[in-house]
Amino acid sequence: MNKVKTTSFTSIPEILSANAKDAYDLQKHFKEYEEVLREYVQRFTHQQSSSLSREDYEKVCKALDYLIIHTDYHADMPLKWNLYQGTLQIDQDRKKIESIVKDCQQMKFLFRFKEISDLFHIDLAQILKSWHEDNAWLYYGYTICDITVPLVDGLPVFLDMYGAKGTDFVLYYLERFLKEMKFCQLFEFEIDKFCRSYKSLRNIELESLNLNLFTLFFQQAFSHFIVSHTKSILLTQKDIHDLKQKLPSIDLTQAFFCFIKDFDTDLQTYFSLFQDDLLENYRQNLSHLIIENEFEEDVWNIKEYGANIDMDTIMEQFQWLPVEEIPASIQEMDMGIYDVFDLMDSLYLTKEEYQKLFHAFGKEDCMVMERMLIKAYGIMDIQDMDIEKPWIESLLTFIKASH
C-alpha cells in the first residue's frame, strides 16, 4: 500500500499533486476530489443546494484539508476512505480532550476562579458541542470560542501554540493545563487561606483575576522551599526575612532541580521545559510575594477610612495632645488606618517622642500598622519602601526592639 505522511502538507491539492504518478493520474485524483467536494457541499447545505458562497466553499475545503492531515495518505485508496481515516483519528483526539475535561472537573478548587470556571462551563462546553453536531467535520479545524486562560508562557490568543488549530490546539492546551493544575492541586487545602491573604495584601480577589496559577503558586512554593525545604504557598513575614538572608548565597538553578525532583516524570519534564522562564520571572517578582495576614481584621478595628473624619480639625487637635494619649483618641474618633497614616505624616516629633507614641500603641498594633503599610504600598517588605518618613523609621526601630 502506497502510504505517504501528510505532516508536510497543508491541503488536499498539495497531497494529490505530490503523489500523482503522471498527468493522467493527477487528473483522475482531482476529478475524484471534485466529486467528494460536491458531496460535502451538499452535506454542508443539508442537501438543499449544490452551490455555495466563496467564503463557505473555502470553509468546506479547509475542513477537508484538516481531516486529511490527520492520517497517512494512501494513494491507492479512495479519497473518501482517507478522509474517513482522518475523522477516526480526530475522534480519538476528541475523546482525549473530553477525558481531560472530566479530570479537570474533578479538581473542585479550580472553579472558585471565575475565568477558569467560564473556560469549562462556557467556552469549552460550546466548543465540544460543536464537535458533536451533524456537520461536526466543519468545526474540527478551528474553535468557535477563544481560550483566554493563560498558561505559564502566556495567553493562548497571543501564542501560535506551535501552529496547532482546532482539536489539535485544544488537546495541546488542555494537556498542558492539566499538568499545571496538578501542581496547583498539591496546595488545594491552602488555597482558601492564600486567597484571603491575597485579597488583604492586594485589595482585590484573586478569584476575579485572569492570572496563571501555576506561575503564582511556583513563586510562593519555591520561596518556601528555599527557606524550609518544604513546599507551601503560605509565607509568613519571618519566611520573607529568612528568604532575603538566604537568596544571595543560593544557586537558584540547583535549588530549582531540588524543588522538582520529587515530582512525577511528566511534571519534572514540564518544569524543566520552562525553567528559564520560571526562574527569570521569579527574580523579577520577588517583591510581589503574598504574605499571610498574621492578624485578624478585628484587631484595632481595621478599616481604610473612618466616617465623617475632618482631618484638618483632627490634625490641629492632635498637635497639642501628649503623645501617650494619641492612641486612645484615635480609638475614640473611630479613625480608619489610612486616616492614621495621614495623621502620622502631619506629626512632627522627636525620636524619643515617636518611641513613646509607639509604646502607647503597643507591639501588636504597631505590627498591624507595618502590615497595612506593606499593603498600601504593594511591597513585599516595609524595608523595600523608597519613601523616607521619620515616623516609619521610628516604627521599624520600635518593632525590631520589641522582638
mmCIF file of C-alpha atoms in Angstrom, residues 14-387:
data_model
loop_
_atom_site.group_PDB
_atom_site.id
_atom_site.type_symbol
_atom_site.label_atom_id
_atom_site.label_comp_id
_atom_site.label_asym_id
_atom_site.label_seq_id
_atom_site.Cartn_x
_atom_site.Cartn_y
_atom_site.Cartn_z
ATOM 1 C CA GLU A 14 -0.866 19.638 -2.455
ATOM 2 C CA ILE A 15 -1.025 15.961 -1.479
ATOM 3 C CA LEU A 16 -2.608 14.910 -4.784
ATOM 4 C CA SER A 17 -0.062 16.881 -6.814
ATOM 5 C CA ALA A 18 2.887 15.489 -4.869
ATOM 6 C CA ASN A 19 1.760 11.860 -5.201
ATOM 7 C CA ALA A 20 0.465 11.668 -8.768
ATOM 8 C CA LYS A 21 2.330 9.199 -10.963
ATOM 9 C CA ASP A 22 1.693 11.219 -14.113
ATOM 10 C CA ALA A 23 -0.658 13.817 -15.603
ATOM 11 C CA TYR A 24 -3.415 11.250 -16.175
ATOM 12 C CA ASP A 25 -3.167 10.026 -12.570
ATOM 13 C CA LEU A 26 -3.309 13.633 -11.325
ATOM 14 C CA GLN A 27 -6.381 14.358 -13.450
ATOM 15 C CA LYS A 28 -8.103 11.228 -12.141
ATOM 16 C CA HIS A 29 -7.463 12.126 -8.496
ATOM 17 C CA PHE A 30 -8.579 15.730 -8.958
ATOM 18 C CA LYS A 31 -11.794 14.546 -10.559
ATOM 19 C CA GLU A 32 -12.386 12.364 -7.516
ATOM 20 C CA TYR A 33 -11.624 15.365 -5.296
ATOM 21 C CA GLU A 34 -14.265 17.429 -7.132
ATOM 22 C CA GLU A 35 -16.837 14.689 -6.589
ATOM 23 C CA VAL A 36 -16.005 14.492 -2.886
ATOM 24 C CA LEU A 37 -16.269 18.268 -2.617
ATOM 25 C CA ARG A 38 -19.721 18.223 -4.198
ATOM 26 C CA GLU A 39 -20.835 15.595 -1.704
ATOM 27 C CA TYR A 40 -19.558 17.592 1.274
ATOM 28 C CA VAL A 41 -21.072 20.792 -0.081
ATOM 29 C CA GLN A 42 -24.451 19.061 -0.076
ATOM 30 C CA ARG A 43 -23.810 17.872 3.474
ATOM 31 C CA PHE A 44 -22.985 21.468 4.363
ATOM 32 C CA THR A 45 -26.297 22.688 2.901
ATOM 33 C CA HIS A 46 -28.235 19.673 4.234
ATOM 34 C CA GLN A 47 -28.959 18.583 0.638
ATOM 35 C CA GLN A 48 -30.683 21.909 -0.060
ATOM 36 C CA SER A 49 -28.208 23.235 -2.631
ATOM 37 C CA SER A 50 -25.092 22.332 -4.582
ATOM 38 C CA SER A 51 -23.767 25.894 -4.713
ATOM 39 C CA LEU A 52 -22.096 27.982 -2.026
ATOM 40 C CA SER A 53 -20.656 31.430 -1.494
ATOM 41 C CA ARG A 54 -16.919 31.691 -1.933
ATOM 42 C CA GLU A 55 -16.468 32.017 1.811
ATOM 43 C CA ASP A 56 -18.488 28.878 2.603
ATOM 44 C CA TYR A 57 -16.797 26.948 -0.203
ATOM 45 C CA GLU A 58 -13.378 27.750 1.264
ATOM 46 C CA LYS A 59 -14.671 26.709 4.673
ATOM 47 C CA VAL A 60 -15.581 23.271 3.290
ATOM 48 C CA CYS A 61 -12.202 22.921 1.567
ATOM 49 C CA LYS A 62 -10.303 23.824 4.730
ATOM 50 C CA ALA A 63 -12.405 21.397 6.758
ATOM 51 C CA LEU A 64 -11.493 18.551 4.384
ATOM 52 C CA ASP A 65 -7.834 19.612 4.423
ATOM 53 C CA TYR A 66 -7.922 19.334 8.232
ATOM 54 C CA LEU A 67 -9.303 15.794 8.012
ATOM 55 C CA ILE A 68 -6.685 14.598 5.537
ATOM 56 C CA ILE A 69 -3.669 15.858 7.502
ATOM 57 C CA HIS A 70 -4.710 13.692 10.443
ATOM 58 C CA THR A 71 -3.933 10.424 8.670
ATOM 59 C CA ASP A 72 -1.264 8.955 6.422
ATOM 60 C CA TYR A 73 -2.440 9.389 2.836
ATOM 61 C CA HIS A 74 -2.880 6.114 0.960
ATOM 62 C CA ALA A 75 -2.641 6.930 -2.758
ATOM 63 C CA ASP A 76 -4.126 3.628 -3.851
ATOM 64 C CA MET A 77 -7.232 4.102 -1.708
ATOM 65 C CA PRO A 78 -10.210 6.382 -2.463
ATOM 66 C CA LEU A 79 -10.054 9.922 -1.124
ATOM 67 C CA LYS A 80 -13.221 9.352 0.922
ATOM 68 C CA TRP A 81 -11.529 6.429 2.650
ATOM 69 C CA ASN A 82 -8.552 8.656 3.538
ATOM 70 C CA LEU A 83 -10.875 11.367 4.859
ATOM 71 C CA TYR A 84 -12.663 8.786 6.980
ATOM 72 C CA GLN A 85 -9.337 7.666 8.494
ATOM 73 C CA GLY A 86 -8.584 11.282 9.386
ATOM 74 C CA THR A 87 -12.008 11.568 11.005
ATOM 75 C CA LEU A 88 -11.309 8.482 13.101
ATOM 76 C CA GLN A 89 -8.038 9.985 14.362
ATOM 77 C CA ILE A 90 -9.738 13.269 15.229
ATOM 78 C CA ASP A 91 -12.444 11.331 17.081
ATOM 79 C CA GLN A 92 -9.698 9.740 19.191
ATOM 80 C CA ASP A 93 -8.257 13.184 19.947
ATOM 81 C CA ARG A 94 -11.719 14.479 20.815
ATOM 82 C CA LYS A 95 -12.179 11.630 23.296
ATOM 83 C CA LYS A 96 -8.827 12.513 24.886
ATOM 84 C CA ILE A 97 -9.991 16.116 25.196
ATOM 85 C CA GLU A 98 -13.253 15.078 26.840
ATOM 86 C CA SER A 99 -11.330 12.828 29.235
ATOM 87 C CA ILE A 100 -9.024 15.693 30.251
ATOM 88 C CA VAL A 101 -12.031 17.960 30.766
ATOM 89 C CA LYS A 102 -13.501 15.365 33.145
ATOM 90 C CA ASP A 103 -10.171 15.121 35.007
ATOM 91 C CA CYS A 104 -10.082 18.891 35.418
ATOM 92 C CA GLN A 105 -13.701 18.959 36.599
ATOM 93 C CA GLN A 106 -12.674 16.667 39.462
ATOM 94 C CA MET A 107 -10.387 19.451 40.723
ATOM 95 C CA LYS A 108 -13.079 21.356 42.570
ATOM 96 C CA PHE A 109 -10.731 24.115 43.696
ATOM 97 C CA LEU A 110 -10.392 25.334 40.096
ATOM 98 C CA PHE A 111 -13.960 26.525 39.866
ATOM 99 C CA ARG A 112 -13.639 29.198 42.524
ATOM 100 C CA PHE A 113 -11.633 31.117 39.891
ATOM 101 C CA LYS A 114 -14.041 32.873 37.535
ATOM 102 C CA GLU A 115 -12.008 32.721 34.317
ATOM 103 C CA ILE A 116 -11.293 29.006 34.750
ATOM 104 C CA SER A 117 -14.933 28.320 35.581
ATOM 105 C CA ASP A 118 -16.012 30.193 32.430
ATOM 106 C CA LEU A 119 -13.420 28.279 30.393
ATOM 107 C CA PHE A 120 -15.043 24.948 31.238
ATOM 108 C CA HIS A 121 -18.693 25.893 31.666
ATOM 109 C CA ILE A 122 -18.950 28.254 28.687
ATOM 110 C CA ASP A 123 -16.069 28.189 26.204
ATOM 111 C CA LEU A 124 -15.095 24.512 26.183
ATOM 112 C CA ALA A 125 -18.732 23.490 26.549
ATOM 113 C CA GLN A 126 -19.575 25.329 23.317
ATOM 114 C CA ILE A 127 -16.504 24.008 21.510
ATOM 115 C CA LEU A 128 -17.260 20.400 22.469
ATOM 116 C CA LYS A 129 -20.898 20.837 21.498
ATOM 117 C CA SER A 130 -19.871 21.995 18.014
ATOM 118 C CA TRP A 131 -17.866 18.774 17.590
ATOM 119 C CA HIS A 132 -20.983 16.688 18.183
ATOM 120 C CA GLU A 133 -23.274 18.381 15.683
ATOM 121 C CA ASP A 134 -24.374 16.885 12.358
ATOM 122 C CA ASN A 135 -21.657 18.705 10.435
ATOM 123 C CA ALA A 136 -19.031 18.344 13.172
ATOM 124 C CA TRP A 137 -16.338 17.882 10.495
ATOM 125 C CA LEU A 138 -16.739 21.603 9.707
ATOM 126 C CA TYR A 139 -15.639 22.616 13.206
ATOM 127 C CA TYR A 140 -12.769 20.232 13.877
ATOM 128 C CA GLY A 141 -10.250 22.634 12.349
ATOM 129 C CA TYR A 142 -10.985 25.689 14.483
ATOM 130 C CA THR A 143 -12.509 26.729 17.799
ATOM 131 C CA ILE A 144 -15.753 28.706 17.895
ATOM 132 C CA CYS A 145 -14.633 30.405 21.154
ATOM 133 C CA ASP A 146 -11.308 31.913 22.202
ATOM 134 C CA ILE A 147 -9.461 30.235 25.074
ATOM 135 C CA THR A 148 -8.173 33.063 27.249
ATOM 136 C CA VAL A 149 -6.922 31.434 30.470
ATOM 137 C CA PRO A 150 -3.110 31.792 30.311
ATOM 138 C CA LEU A 151 -0.537 29.032 30.563
ATOM 139 C CA VAL A 152 2.920 29.579 32.020
ATOM 140 C CA ASP A 153 4.162 31.166 28.782
ATOM 141 C CA GLY A 154 1.197 33.481 28.307
ATOM 142 C CA LEU A 155 -2.246 33.864 26.788
ATOM 143 C CA PRO A 156 -3.087 31.316 24.063
ATOM 144 C CA VAL A 157 -4.646 34.078 21.944
ATOM 145 C CA PHE A 158 -1.190 35.680 21.640
ATOM 146 C CA LEU A 159 0.662 32.413 21.003
ATOM 147 C CA ASP A 160 0.861 30.339 17.857
ATOM 148 C CA MET A 161 0.843 27.176 20.014
ATOM 149 C CA TYR A 162 3.204 25.551 17.524
ATOM 150 C CA GLY A 163 0.753 26.104 14.676
ATOM 151 C CA ALA A 164 -1.944 23.966 16.280
ATOM 152 C CA LYS A 165 -5.578 24.651 15.410
ATOM 153 C CA GLY A 166 -8.964 23.206 16.261
ATOM 154 C CA THR A 167 -8.835 19.843 18.016
ATOM 155 C CA ASP A 168 -5.021 19.869 17.854
ATOM 156 C CA PHE A 169 -4.869 23.203 19.667
ATOM 157 C CA VAL A 170 -7.445 22.293 22.337
ATOM 158 C CA LEU A 171 -5.753 18.957 23.047
ATOM 159 C CA TYR A 172 -2.330 20.598 23.272
ATOM 160 C CA TYR A 173 -3.653 23.367 25.525
ATOM 161 C CA LEU A 174 -5.569 21.062 27.863
ATOM 162 C CA GLU A 175 -2.700 18.579 28.220
ATOM 163 C CA ARG A 176 -0.543 21.451 29.413
ATOM 164 C CA PHE A 177 -3.301 22.993 31.525
ATOM 165 C CA LEU A 178 -3.819 19.673 33.312
ATOM 166 C CA LYS A 179 -0.101 19.402 34.136
ATOM 167 C CA GLU A 180 -0.076 22.924 35.560
ATOM 168 C CA MET A 181 -3.196 22.349 37.640
ATOM 169 C CA LYS A 182 -1.888 19.037 39.020
ATOM 170 C CA PHE A 183 0.947 21.068 40.509
ATOM 171 C CA CYS A 184 -1.510 23.641 41.885
ATOM 172 C CA GLN A 185 -3.612 20.818 43.343
ATOM 173 C CA LEU A 186 -0.749 19.994 45.711
ATOM 174 C CA PHE A 187 -1.770 23.112 47.638
ATOM 175 C CA GLU A 188 -5.526 22.595 47.463
ATOM 176 C CA PHE A 189 -6.011 22.821 51.228
ATOM 177 C CA GLU A 190 -4.012 26.066 51.448
ATOM 178 C CA ILE A 191 -5.798 27.902 48.642
ATOM 179 C CA ASP A 192 -8.623 29.316 50.745
ATOM 180 C CA LYS A 193 -6.224 30.913 53.216
ATOM 181 C CA PHE A 194 -3.938 32.044 50.400
ATOM 182 C CA CYS A 195 -6.823 33.796 48.639
ATOM 183 C CA ARG A 196 -7.708 35.643 51.840
ATOM 184 C CA SER A 197 -4.101 36.810 52.212
ATOM 185 C CA TYR A 198 -4.045 37.867 48.556
ATOM 186 C CA LYS A 199 -7.155 39.996 48.991
ATOM 187 C CA SER A 200 -5.810 41.504 52.198
ATOM 188 C CA LEU A 201 -2.500 42.437 50.570
ATOM 189 C CA ARG A 202 -3.644 43.399 47.067
ATOM 190 C CA ASN A 203 -7.130 44.690 47.935
ATOM 191 C CA ILE A 204 -8.643 42.558 45.131
ATOM 192 C CA GLU A 205 -9.907 38.991 44.976
ATOM 193 C CA LEU A 206 -7.536 36.565 43.292
ATOM 194 C CA GLU A 207 -10.577 34.616 42.101
ATOM 195 C CA SER A 208 -11.604 37.533 39.870
ATOM 196 C CA LEU A 209 -8.251 37.826 38.082
ATOM 197 C CA ASN A 210 -7.107 36.015 34.950
ATOM 198 C CA LEU A 211 -3.677 35.002 36.240
ATOM 199 C CA ASN A 212 -1.609 31.887 35.602
ATOM 200 C CA LEU A 213 -1.949 29.999 38.898
ATOM 201 C CA PHE A 214 0.966 27.711 38.036
ATOM 202 C CA THR A 215 3.422 30.623 37.953
ATOM 203 C CA LEU A 216 1.923 32.284 41.025
ATOM 204 C CA PHE A 217 1.987 29.106 43.111
ATOM 205 C CA PHE A 218 5.508 28.298 41.956
ATOM 206 C CA GLN A 219 6.669 31.724 43.173
ATOM 207 C CA GLN A 220 5.245 31.032 46.604
ATOM 208 C CA ALA A 221 6.185 27.365 46.925
ATOM 209 C CA PHE A 222 9.736 27.857 45.618
ATOM 210 C CA SER A 223 10.292 30.641 48.158
ATOM 211 C CA HIS A 224 9.006 28.414 50.950
ATOM 212 C CA PHE A 225 11.238 25.580 49.724
ATOM 213 C CA ILE A 226 14.357 27.762 49.782
ATOM 214 C CA VAL A 227 13.620 28.707 53.383
ATOM 215 C CA SER A 228 12.444 25.388 54.809
ATOM 216 C CA HIS A 229 12.945 22.630 52.171
ATOM 217 C CA THR A 230 9.190 22.029 52.242
ATOM 218 C CA LYS A 231 6.543 23.126 49.725
ATOM 219 C CA SER A 232 3.779 25.521 50.681
ATOM 220 C CA ILE A 233 2.191 28.592 49.121
ATOM 221 C CA LEU A 234 1.719 30.201 52.538
ATOM 222 C CA LEU A 235 4.505 32.564 53.517
ATOM 223 C CA THR A 236 4.937 34.468 56.769
ATOM 224 C CA GLN A 237 6.848 37.653 57.452
ATOM 225 C CA LYS A 238 9.581 35.516 59.025
ATOM 226 C CA ASP A 239 9.800 33.434 55.835
ATOM 227 C CA ILE A 240 10.373 36.611 53.839
ATOM 228 C CA HIS A 241 13.064 37.742 56.271
ATOM 229 C CA ASP A 242 14.824 34.365 56.061
ATOM 230 C CA LEU A 243 14.460 34.325 52.266
ATOM 231 C CA LYS A 244 16.217 37.669 51.955
ATOM 232 C CA GLN A 245 19.050 36.336 54.097
ATOM 233 C CA LYS A 246 19.467 33.153 52.031
ATOM 234 C CA LEU A 247 18.968 34.346 48.441
ATOM 235 C CA PRO A 248 22.383 35.978 47.951
ATOM 236 C CA SER A 249 24.139 32.649 48.593
ATOM 237 C CA ILE A 250 21.628 30.382 46.797
ATOM 238 C CA ASP A 251 22.226 28.815 43.377
ATOM 239 C CA LEU A 252 18.670 29.125 42.069
ATOM 240 C CA THR A 253 19.191 26.620 39.264
ATOM 241 C CA GLN A 254 20.382 23.970 41.711
ATOM 242 C CA ALA A 255 17.532 24.815 44.097
ATOM 243 C CA PHE A 256 15.096 24.522 41.181
ATOM 244 C CA PHE A 257 16.143 20.948 40.412
ATOM 245 C CA CYS A 258 15.933 20.031 44.090
ATOM 246 C CA PHE A 259 12.439 21.548 44.134
ATOM 247 C CA ILE A 260 11.136 19.403 41.244
ATOM 248 C CA LYS A 261 12.960 16.131 41.947
ATOM 249 C CA ASP A 262 10.044 14.589 43.875
ATOM 250 C CA PHE A 263 7.505 15.232 41.112
ATOM 251 C CA ASP A 264 6.489 12.576 38.602
ATOM 252 C CA THR A 265 8.416 12.401 35.326
ATOM 253 C CA ASP A 266 5.833 14.328 33.290
ATOM 254 C CA LEU A 267 5.746 17.220 35.740
ATOM 255 C CA GLN A 268 9.542 17.289 36.070
ATOM 256 C CA THR A 269 9.815 17.481 32.283
ATOM 257 C CA TYR A 270 7.256 20.271 32.149
ATOM 258 C CA PHE A 271 9.067 22.310 34.807
ATOM 259 C CA SER A 272 12.389 21.754 33.042
ATOM 260 C CA LEU A 273 10.918 22.925 29.735
ATOM 261 C CA PHE A 274 10.030 26.280 31.276
ATOM 262 C CA GLN A 275 12.893 26.512 33.767
ATOM 263 C CA ASP A 276 14.411 29.694 32.313
ATOM 264 C CA ASP A 277 11.053 31.489 32.149
ATOM 265 C CA LEU A 278 10.083 30.458 35.674
ATOM 266 C CA LEU A 279 13.378 31.498 37.245
ATOM 267 C CA GLU A 280 13.559 34.791 35.365
ATOM 268 C CA ASN A 281 10.004 35.593 36.402
ATOM 269 C CA TYR A 282 10.885 34.581 39.974
ATOM 270 C CA ARG A 283 13.821 37.010 40.115
ATOM 271 C CA GLN A 284 11.715 39.855 38.730
ATOM 272 C CA ASN A 285 8.751 39.355 41.056
ATOM 273 C CA LEU A 286 10.335 38.714 44.438
ATOM 274 C CA SER A 287 8.806 41.926 45.724
ATOM 275 C CA HIS A 288 5.298 40.656 44.869
ATOM 276 C CA LEU A 289 5.161 37.551 47.055
ATOM 277 C CA ILE A 290 1.960 37.105 49.049
ATOM 278 C CA ILE A 291 2.433 37.078 52.814
ATOM 279 C CA GLU A 292 -0.013 35.643 55.324
ATOM 280 C CA ASN A 293 -2.046 38.196 57.246
ATOM 281 C CA GLU A 294 -0.896 37.382 60.755
ATOM 282 C CA PHE A 295 -3.647 39.376 62.380
ATOM 283 C CA GLU A 296 -7.387 39.050 62.162
ATOM 284 C CA GLU A 297 -9.152 42.104 60.751
ATOM 285 C CA ASP A 298 -10.865 42.879 64.068
ATOM 286 C CA VAL A 299 -7.503 43.813 65.645
ATOM 287 C CA TRP A 300 -7.647 47.593 66.070
ATOM 288 C CA ASN A 301 -10.931 47.502 64.062
ATOM 289 C CA ILE A 302 -9.024 47.816 60.796
ATOM 290 C CA LYS A 303 -10.758 49.777 58.073
ATOM 291 C CA GLU A 304 -9.354 52.142 55.486
ATOM 292 C CA TYR A 305 -11.152 55.390 56.378
ATOM 293 C CA GLY A 306 -13.421 56.448 59.207
ATOM 294 C CA ALA A 307 -16.824 58.065 58.709
ATOM 295 C CA ASN A 308 -17.153 61.872 58.893
ATOM 296 C CA ILE A 309 -13.466 62.395 59.574
ATOM 297 C CA ASP A 310 -12.308 66.028 59.230
ATOM 298 C CA MET A 311 -8.539 65.568 59.000
ATOM 299 C CA ASP A 312 -7.706 69.285 59.217
ATOM 300 C CA THR A 313 -9.540 69.587 62.561
ATOM 301 C CA ILE A 314 -8.089 66.311 63.849
ATOM 302 C CA MET A 315 -4.537 67.255 62.940
ATOM 303 C CA GLU A 316 -4.892 70.543 64.757
ATOM 304 C CA GLN A 317 -6.235 68.804 67.882
ATOM 305 C CA PHE A 318 -3.523 66.163 67.910
ATOM 306 C CA GLN A 319 -0.706 68.709 67.710
ATOM 307 C CA TRP A 320 -1.437 69.647 71.325
ATOM 308 C CA LEU A 321 -2.062 66.172 72.730
ATOM 309 C CA PRO A 322 0.585 64.385 74.803
ATOM 310 C CA VAL A 323 1.893 61.548 72.581
ATOM 311 C CA GLU A 324 0.851 58.933 75.144
ATOM 312 C CA GLU A 325 -2.827 59.942 74.677
ATOM 313 C CA ILE A 326 -2.869 59.776 70.862
ATOM 314 C CA PRO A 327 -3.744 56.030 70.535
ATOM 315 C CA ALA A 328 -6.750 56.323 72.847
ATOM 316 C CA SER A 329 -8.008 59.393 70.966
ATOM 317 C CA ILE A 330 -7.692 57.533 67.665
ATOM 318 C CA GLN A 331 -9.873 54.748 69.057
ATOM 319 C CA GLU A 332 -12.479 57.235 70.310
ATOM 320 C CA MET A 333 -12.704 59.006 66.944
ATOM 321 C CA ASP A 334 -13.156 55.716 65.059
ATOM 322 C CA MET A 335 -10.437 56.615 62.588
ATOM 323 C CA GLY A 336 -9.504 54.339 59.690
ATOM 324 C CA ILE A 337 -5.962 53.077 59.164
ATOM 325 C CA TYR A 338 -5.267 55.475 56.290
ATOM 326 C CA ASP A 339 -6.560 58.356 58.413
ATOM 327 C CA VAL A 340 -3.948 57.302 60.982
ATOM 328 C CA PHE A 341 -1.224 57.303 58.321
ATOM 329 C CA ASP A 342 -2.253 60.818 57.252
ATOM 330 C CA LEU A 343 -2.122 61.886 60.879
ATOM 331 C CA MET A 344 1.321 60.360 61.380
ATOM 332 C CA ASP A 345 2.583 62.243 58.318
ATOM 333 C CA SER A 346 1.422 65.514 59.882
ATOM 334 C CA LEU A 347 3.043 64.988 63.286
ATOM 335 C CA TYR A 348 6.476 66.428 63.906
ATOM 336 C CA LEU A 349 8.017 64.552 66.828
ATOM 337 C CA THR A 350 11.460 63.778 68.107
ATOM 338 C CA LYS A 351 12.796 60.214 68.026
ATOM 339 C CA GLU A 352 12.128 59.939 71.750
ATOM 340 C CA GLU A 353 8.525 61.099 71.302
ATOM 341 C CA TYR A 354 7.949 58.626 68.495
ATOM 342 C CA GLN A 355 9.156 55.821 70.743
ATOM 343 C CA LYS A 356 6.758 56.925 73.495
ATOM 344 C CA LEU A 357 3.934 57.053 70.932
ATOM 345 C CA PHE A 358 4.576 53.546 69.628
ATOM 346 C CA HIS A 359 4.968 52.210 73.154
ATOM 347 C CA ALA A 360 1.489 53.618 73.854
ATOM 348 C CA PHE A 361 0.123 51.910 70.743
ATOM 349 C CA GLY A 362 1.665 48.603 71.813
ATOM 350 C CA LYS A 363 3.590 45.998 69.857
ATOM 351 C CA GLU A 364 0.566 44.311 68.285
ATOM 352 C CA ASP A 365 -0.985 47.497 66.901
ATOM 353 C CA CYS A 366 2.414 48.623 65.609
ATOM 354 C CA MET A 367 2.800 45.348 63.735
ATOM 355 C CA VAL A 368 -0.675 45.867 62.266
ATOM 356 C CA MET A 369 0.479 49.304 61.080
ATOM 357 C CA GLU A 370 3.504 47.684 59.458
ATOM 358 C CA ARG A 371 1.343 45.126 57.642
ATOM 359 C CA MET A 372 -1.081 47.799 56.430
ATOM 360 C CA LEU A 373 1.802 49.915 55.125
ATOM 361 C CA ILE A 374 3.018 46.912 53.146
ATOM 362 C CA LYS A 375 -0.496 46.511 51.730
ATOM 363 C CA ALA A 376 -0.885 50.216 50.957
ATOM 364 C CA TYR A 377 2.383 50.421 49.012
ATOM 365 C CA GLY A 378 2.082 46.971 47.374
ATOM 366 C CA ILE A 379 5.513 45.808 48.566
ATOM 367 C CA MET A 380 6.882 42.570 49.991
ATOM 368 C CA ASP A 381 8.690 44.102 52.971
ATOM 369 C CA ILE A 382 8.485 47.524 54.553
ATOM 370 C CA GLN A 383 12.252 47.803 54.077
ATOM 371 C CA ASP A 384 11.540 47.992 50.332
ATOM 372 C CA MET A 385 9.866 51.397 50.687
ATOM 373 C CA ASP A 386 11.678 54.210 48.869
ATOM 374 C CA ILE A 387 9.735 56.877 50.761
#
